Amino acid sequence: MMSADYPRSQMAIPVRHPLVHHVNKWVRAVPLYVMLLPTIAYFVIFTYYPLLHSIFISMQNFNLIGNRPYVGLHNYRHVLTDPTFWSSFENTLFLGISILLIGFVAPIIMALSLNEVLSSWLKRTVQMVIYLPHLFSWVVVGGLWIQLLAPDGGLVNAVLQVMGIAPVQFMSDPNLARWVIILVSVWKDVGFNTVIYLAAMVGINPALYESARVDGANRWHEMGYITIPSLARTMQVVGLLSIMGVLRLFDQIYVMRNAVIEPQVNVLMTYVYDMGFQEMNIGRATASALLILIFTLILTLFTQRLIRVDHS
Amino acid sequence: MKSHKRPYFALLSTSVVAGTLFTNSAFAAQPHKIVQEPTLTIATGVIGGKNPQENAAFADEIGQALHCKVQLISTTGNYDQKLMAMLAAGQKIDVVYTEGSTLAQLAKAGEVTNLQSQIHHSAVLGNSRVVPQWEWNDIKLSSPNGQGIYAVPVKYQGALMPIVRGDWMKELHLSEPKTLNDFYHMFQMFKNKKGAYGLTLSSLYDIQPFMSAVGLKNGYELQKGKFTIPYATPAAVPVYAWLHNLYAKGLLDPNFVTNKTSDERNLFLSGRVGMFVYWDAWVPMLNNLAATQGASASFDAEALPGAVGPGGKRLVSKGDTSVFAIPSNAPNKALAFKFLEWWNTRPGEILGSLGVKGLDYTVKHGKYQLTQLGIDDNMDHGDPEPISSYWKNPFPSMQKGYANARAIGVHYGYQPLINSDWNNAQQIIWQYGDDAILGRLSPKAAVADMHAALLKQHYISQ
């Protein structure tokens, strides 16, 4: 009786088995998976395989040529009980967190300031000038600042001398050198993040500003109640990316360190480098690199939870 | 029908493939086959030309001499690291260029071949007029427990010694300094009369000529079976104090902590400093560079021995020996050894110094003539001063100051004792030593801290 209530045409549609439906879905998706193959292959060959292989190496007494006997967790034990590893860890946290904090705030201030500049050519020129250092390699930037800060012949000390101040040994005073490295790191990348914030500002609805002005808001109100809250999502992304880089400081330290400041500026990545390439202890270097990876993973997961970047 | 054809088709194709294989292998077995030349792979940091084209010509020259193909893996920056990466990645290399400290690590890990027996039986390398016994003794310092010879010298390494503006000394009527006070007086004169720093350093890389005043050697010293580092003992305190005094009085270039050796050379060539400590082979090179690159016409670089120490002895340290070694997994060990022998014969010495014939130099009626490229390359293609006593440089006029410098190295030079911990130990010495010179620590405290840090890290045993 029930069937008689349905139109005839609808009755004619054959009932498809769910399995057939699934197979058809997969078949339709095959070209998409084929297109994904090169990317998957890239990650497998250049990321996941080396990562897995490094786990084996970290448990070996890794000779460059010849036998590579397994030593279990000996390399990890050695690294975790090495005071140099922990002093490098402390340095990494100090330098990394300082660069993170100053490097997070500075581009926001730069972007907000540039946003207030009405002259378009001035705005573009400043944008280009502050972006330029980002394009140079650390070898150039490090060498440049070492020269600029040199006690003899350096521009900074020359200016200080004109002002009657005695030359300062910026790069051989560990406490000063730490801050030089922090500020030079911020200086190098401030332009890049400023551009990201400026791009985000362009996307803010102008109607919001117009409404605010109608309600009597001044520039500070607009900045505090519209611009900065609208940049929150961008800040989250920039913050997350910066946090992921905290433990991976290397280039600037490698280029700018010297014998006097090394104990205060050597970081985890230079520890890995020195262990691997100066002491040629590849097993321990790999173990320490994997520990850094684990620390970074923990830090990233913690940060993701904290700022919930993937939630609206 | 279709099913009947398939077996015939399969049979036919199998026969064709088998026939082809048979024919190929039959041809391969012919007596007049083309002989495949072996390939000699050499990894080097400083041997060869100054660019890829010159390197290719350099490799061809070796190949022609040894009747083989030569692959020259030439990397300049961070050579040691790149070498380690290549070896760890399993790259097969026949000959590696390295230095004593790295050789010690490679030999300790069994990664290079013990060549002692082959050297002993070699007509070239076994001849003490080609490679003197003291050179083998120095190389043995890098061997595990001092046993075996794991490398062959690339060149006469020379020694680090004070290089001074000889023309300024003459002009200011200064005689050869013998004590630290004499050196101090000389630096003061350079500052007052020439407006230049007396001395520049590159951290503590090169203070041996001054440590000579208290008779201390660079590197390790073995006392009653225990390792110690003389620079980290109380006897070194007066020298750190003297260096601090130079710094405080403005006689020492204040950039010394961050200086590279290239900075030192530039300061010296440009007349901004009167003395630095560098290799003997650089004395003629500096004079040649000064002549071609616009330094003052009177420019004269001269070598000096170190300060006179206890018992009238003077010390300058010989360099970390540049050597060729054969990795234990080298595919062509016999050919590699043949290359090491050839390198120490006249044609090898000419290639390592003058360069490639036709490119860096020409020979007319038996007389050598440098091309512009040869002049620019400054007769240095990795072996500027061959070690053999048979060697005679074809351009004696371009060796200004070298005879005196080499004599100082031979007379007062010694090979520092270093082991696989040395690189790390050296960092600690430099750190506290620099602090003492800068006045951040008193010399006494710096030495005490340095010694304690070395003991804590087990780099010394007393």
XYZ file of N, CA, C and O in Angstrom, chain A residues 197-297:
404
model
N 51.248 42.795 8.560
C 50.231 43.558 9.298
C 49.590 44.634 8.418
O 48.377 44.857 8.491
N 50.398 45.263 7.591
C 49.840 46.291 6.697
C 48.839 45.673 5.730
O 47.777 46.254 5.447
N 49.173 44.472 5.254
C 48.245 43.774 4.341
C 46.941 43.457 5.056
O 45.853 43.587 4.487
N 47.048 43.071 6.342
C 45.845 42.760 7.109
C 45.004 44.020 7.336
O 43.770 43.975 7.322
N 45.681 45.148 7.502
C 44.969 46.411 7.743
C 44.140 46.825 6.538
O 43.072 47.420 6.683
N 44.673 46.515 5.351
C 43.953 46.859 4.116
C 42.595 46.159 4.090
O 41.606 46.671 3.565
N 42.537 44.980 4.718
C 41.301 44.187 4.691
C 40.253 44.624 5.709
O 39.158 44.057 5.732
N 40.597 45.577 6.551
C 39.605 46.013 7.561
C 38.523 46.864 6.877
O 38.826 47.752 6.079
N 37.291 46.577 7.200
C 36.156 47.262 6.571
C 36.181 48.769 6.884
O 36.096 49.160 8.054
N 36.276 49.637 5.846
C 36.338 51.090 6.099
C 35.067 51.623 6.765
O 35.106 52.650 7.457
N 33.969 50.902 6.577
C 32.699 51.354 7.174
C 32.807 51.428 8.694
O 32.157 52.257 9.341
N 33.647 50.536 9.263
C 33.815 50.532 10.714
C 34.394 51.863 11.181
O 33.948 52.444 12.184
N 35.404 52.344 10.417
C 36.036 53.620 10.786
C 35.052 54.768 10.620
O 34.971 55.665 11.462
N 34.279 54.710 9.526
C 33.308 55.782 9.277
C 32.280 55.839 10.395
O 31.978 56.913 10.937
N 31.769 54.681 10.783
C 30.783 54.637 11.866
C 31.386 55.179 13.152
O 30.739 55.932 13.890
N 32.656 54.756 13.404
C 33.311 55.208 14.636
C 33.442 56.721 14.642
O 33.211 57.377 15.669
N 33.818 57.269 13.457
C 33.989 58.723 13.379
C 32.658 59.436 13.620
O 32.598 60.455 14.311
N 31.587 58.856 13.061
C 30.250 59.440 13.274
C 29.934 59.460 14.763
O 29.366 60.400 15.298
N 30.399 58.399 15.463
C 30.137 58.313 16.912
C 31.121 59.146 17.730
O 31.129 59.070 18.955
N 32.002 59.897 17.030
C 32.913 60.811 17.737
C 34.246 60.226 18.115
O 34.938 60.773 18.981
N 34.652 59.102 17.505
C 35.951 58.476 17.852
C 37.107 59.272 17.251
O 36.990 59.782 16.136
N 38.205 59.396 18.002
C 39.397 60.017 17.438
C 40.334 58.910 16.913
O 39.987 57.727 16.967
N 41.588 59.284 16.434
C 42.497 58.298 15.836
C 42.872 57.206 16.836
O 42.997 56.047 16.485
N 43.099 57.620 18.088
C 43.492 56.637 19.100
C 42.374 55.631 19.357
O 42.624 54.441 19.524
N 41.136 56.152 19.373
C 39.992 55.240 19.579
C 39.890 54.246 18.437
O 39.661 53.068 18.642
N 40.081 54.792 17.209
C 39.993 53.913 16.021
C 41.041 52.804 16.108
O 40.764 51.641 15.832
N 42.256 53.221 16.511
C 43.345 52.245 16.601
C 43.052 51.195 17.678
O 43.206 49.989 17.474
N 42.606 51.697 18.835
C 42.391 50.810 19.983
C 41.162 49.925 19.846
O 41.175 48.783 20.312
N 40.121 50.435 19.198
C 38.868 49.671 19.172
C 38.586 48.987 17.833
O 37.732 48.116 17.760
N 39.282 49.423 16.767
C 39.014 48.792 15.463
C 40.260 48.105 14.920
O 40.252 46.897 14.685
N 41.346 48.894 14.747
C 42.516 48.345 14.050
C 43.125 47.171 14.814
O 43.261 46.069 14.266
N 43.482 47.410 16.057
C 44.179 46.345 16.808
C 43.299 45.101 16.982
O 43.761 43.986 16.699
N 42.029 45.242 17.376
C 41.212 44.015 17.469
C 41.088 43.289 16.125
O 41.042 42.063 16.085
N 41.057 44.063 15.017
C 40.930 43.416 13.705
C 42.208 42.663 13.310
O 42.178 41.816 12.432
N 43.318 43.034 13.948
C 44.587 42.365 13.622
C 44.822 41.118 14.477
O 45.846 40.454 14.333
N 43.868 40.817 15.343
C 44.088 39.723 16.301
C 44.430 38.407 15.598
O 45.353 37.700 16.006
N 43.704 38.079 14.534
C 43.944 36.800 13.839
C 45.352 36.777 13.231
O 46.055 35.779 13.307
N 45.752 37.905 12.628
C 47.098 37.985 12.038
C 48.148 37.852 13.126
O 49.157 37.164 12.955
N 47.884 38.501 14.250
C 48.826 38.420 15.368
C 48.988 36.974 15.820
O 50.085 36.536 16.142
N 47.879 36.250 15.845
C 47.941 34.846 16.264
C 48.849 34.039 15.335
O 49.682 33.265 15.785
N 48.668 34.247 14.030
C 49.468 33.484 13.063
C 50.948 33.875 13.155
O 51.827 33.014 13.241
N 51.195 35.194 13.180
C 52.589 35.663 13.276
C 53.216 35.151 14.576
O 54.354 34.671 14.597
N 52.450 35.219 15.657
C 52.943 34.754 16.954
C 53.286 33.280 16.916
O 54.349 32.862 17.374
N 52.403 32.487 16.337
C 52.626 31.036 16.292
C 53.882 30.714 15.475
O 54.721 29.909 15.898
N 53.998 31.383 14.325
C 55.179 31.132 13.479
C 56.459 31.537 14.208
O 57.479 30.848 14.125
N 56.389 32.649 14.936
C 57.585 33.113 15.648
C 57.940 32.155 16.780
O 59.113 31.869 17.008
N 56.927 31.653 17.465
C 57.190 30.727 18.584
C 57.860 29.454 18.060
O 58.781 28.917 18.668
N 57.413 28.994 16.892
C 58.008 27.777 16.328
C 59.490 27.976 15.994
O 60.248 27.016 15.918
N 59.891 29.240 15.801
C 61.286 29.496 15.447
C 62.182 29.781 16.657
O 63.391 29.900 16.511
N 61.561 29.844 17.851
C 62.326 30.229 19.052
C 63.529 29.311 19.277
O 64.630 29.765 19.556
N 63.318 28.006 19.165
C 64.397 27.063 19.478
C 65.300 26.804 18.273
O 66.221 26.006 18.358
N 64.985 27.447 17.165
C 65.784 27.167 15.963
C 66.737 28.292 15.593
O 67.197 28.374 14.461
N 67.045 29.151 16.531
C 68.018 30.226 16.281
C 69.357 29.604 15.909
O 69.833 28.724 16.610
N 69.958 30.024 14.840
C 71.282 29.493 14.510
C 72.127 30.502 13.737
O 73.198 30.899 14.195
N 71.616 30.920 12.566
C 72.440 31.701 11.635
C 73.103 32.912 12.284
O 74.305 33.112 12.160
N 72.265 33.705 12.984
C 72.812 34.944 13.548
C 73.878 34.643 14.599
O 74.865 35.366 14.711
N 73.679 33.573 15.352
C 74.650 33.226 16.396
C 75.951 32.742 15.731
O 77.045 33.157 16.110
N 75.800 31.887 14.753
C 76.977 31.306 14.084
C 77.839 32.409 13.461
O 79.055 32.373 13.526
N 77.163 33.385 12.879
C 77.890 34.437 12.171
C 78.498 35.455 13.143
O 79.594 35.950 12.919
N 77.809 35.724 14.238
C 78.221 36.841 15.100
C 78.974 36.418 16.358
O 79.497 37.261 17.075
N 79.063 35.129 16.657
C 79.708 34.730 17.910
C 81.231 34.830 17.809
O 81.792 34.768 16.712
N 81.856 34.960 18.963
C 83.318 34.869 19.050
C 83.659 34.233 20.387
O 82.774 33.987 21.210
N 84.962 33.958 20.601
C 85.369 33.182 21.780
C 84.868 33.781 23.092
O 84.463 33.048 23.989
N 84.860 35.112 23.191
C 84.503 35.750 24.464
C 83.011 35.611 24.766
O 82.620 35.354 25.900
N 82.185 35.760 23.765
C 80.733 35.801 24.036
C 80.069 34.426 23.888
O 78.910 34.258 24.259
N 80.788 33.460 23.368
C 80.170 32.158 23.095
C 79.388 31.554 24.264
O 78.260 31.103 24.067
N 79.965 31.527 25.491
C 79.201 30.896 26.572
C 77.844 31.558 26.817
O 76.924 30.926 27.318
N 77.722 32.838 26.473
C 76.454 33.539 26.708
C 75.532 33.560 25.489
O 74.378 33.935 25.612
N 76.037 33.205 24.341
C 75.171 33.280 23.146
C 75.011 31.941 22.418
O 74.162 31.835 21.530
N 75.791 30.952 22.798
C 75.614 29.661 22.126
C 74.228 29.104 22.435
O 73.784 29.127 23.578
N 73.559 28.639 21.400
C 72.186 28.154 21.557
C 72.122 26.665 21.211
O 73.139 26.060 20.865
N 70.915 26.111 21.296
C 70.792 24.667 21.078
C 71.270 24.245 19.693
O 71.919 23.214 19.526
N 70.954 25.063 18.698
C 71.344 24.672 17.339
C 72.858 24.756 17.138
O 73.428 23.964 16.394
N 73.510 25.719 17.789
C 74.980 25.757 17.676
C 75.578 24.583 18.444
O 76.631 24.070 18.081
N 74.876 24.145 19.505
C 75.334 22.951 20.237
C 75.324 21.743 19.298
O 76.285 20.976 19.236
N 74.230 21.623 18.546
C 74.121 20.507 17.591
C 75.242 20.604 16.555
O 75.925 19.617 16.248
N 75.444 21.811 16.044
C 76.464 22.035 15.012
C 77.860 21.709 15.550
O 78.626 20.982 14.913
N 78.168 22.238 16.736
C 79.501 22.004 17.307
C 79.712 20.518 17.597
O 80.791 19.978 17.354
N 78.663 19.887 18.130
C 78.765 18.460 18.442
C 78.984 17.640 17.167
O 79.791 16.719 17.132
N 78.263 18.022 16.124
C 78.325 17.238 14.880
C 79.556 17.531 14.047
O 80.216 16.605 13.565
N 79.868 18.806 13.882
C 80.912 19.150 12.916
C 82.252 19.509 13.540
O 83.254 19.486 12.856
N 82.264 19.891 14.813
C 83.577 20.157 15.425
C 84.065 18.933 16.184
O 85.217 18.557 16.079
N 83.162 18.316 16.953
C 83.573 17.110 17.674
C 83.335 15.861 16.829
O 83.742 14.773 17.212
N 82.653 16.034 15.716
C 82.333 14.946 14.787
C 81.608 13.788 15.476
O 81.805 12.636 15.143
N 80.788 14.123 16.464
C 80.000 13.107 17.136
C 78.576 13.167 16.589
O 77.688 13.805 17.156
N 78.395 12.515 15.462
C 77.121 12.636 14.734
C 75.966 12.039 15.538
O 74.854 12.574 15.530
N 76.232 10.943 16.252
C 75.178 10.291 17.046
C 74.622 11.247 18.091
O 73.403 11.433 18.189
N 75.522 11.864 18.844
C 75.066 12.792 19.890
C 74.437 14.049 19.287
O 73.465 14.576 19.821
N 74.997 14.504 18.177
C 74.426 15.693 17.516
C 72.991 15.397 17.085
O 72.090 16.226 17.263
N 72.769 14.198 16.555
C 71.415 13.838 16.101
C 70.478 13.691 17.291
O 69.316 14.128 17.231
N 70.993 13.092 18.373
C 70.149 12.953 19.565
C 69.729 14.330 20.069
O 68.553 14.543 20.393
N 70.682 15.267 20.100
C 70.322 16.600 20.597
C 69.361 17.301 19.642
O 68.452 17.997 20.074
N 69.541 17.063 18.328
C 68.627 17.675 17.345
C 67.207 17.127 17.532
O 66.224 17.876 17.443
N 67.105 15.840 17.826
C 65.766 15.261 18.026
C 65.135 15.769 19.325
O 63.925 15.976 19.385
N 65.967 15.998 20.325
C 65.426 16.577 21.568
C 64.874 17.976 21.309
O 63.810 18.337 21.812
N 65.596 18.737 20.478
C 65.116 20.087 20.136
C 63.783 19.981 19.388
O 62.858 20.760 19.604
N 63.699 18.978 18.525
C 62.449 18.775 17.775
C 61.289 18.500 18.732
O 60.195 19.051 18.578
N 61.569 17.678 19.736
C 60.514 17.355 20.707
C 60.129 18.608 21.497
O 58.945 18.904 21.675
N 61.129 19.386 21.926
C 60.833 20.629 22.650
C 59.973 21.563 21.785
O 59.028 22.176 22.258
N 60.358 21.656 20.505
C 59.630 22.560 19.600
C 58.183 22.094 19.434
O 57.248 22.894 19.421
N 58.030 20.782 19.333
C 56.691 20.214 19.177
C 55.830 20.538 20.388
O 54.676 20.968 20.258
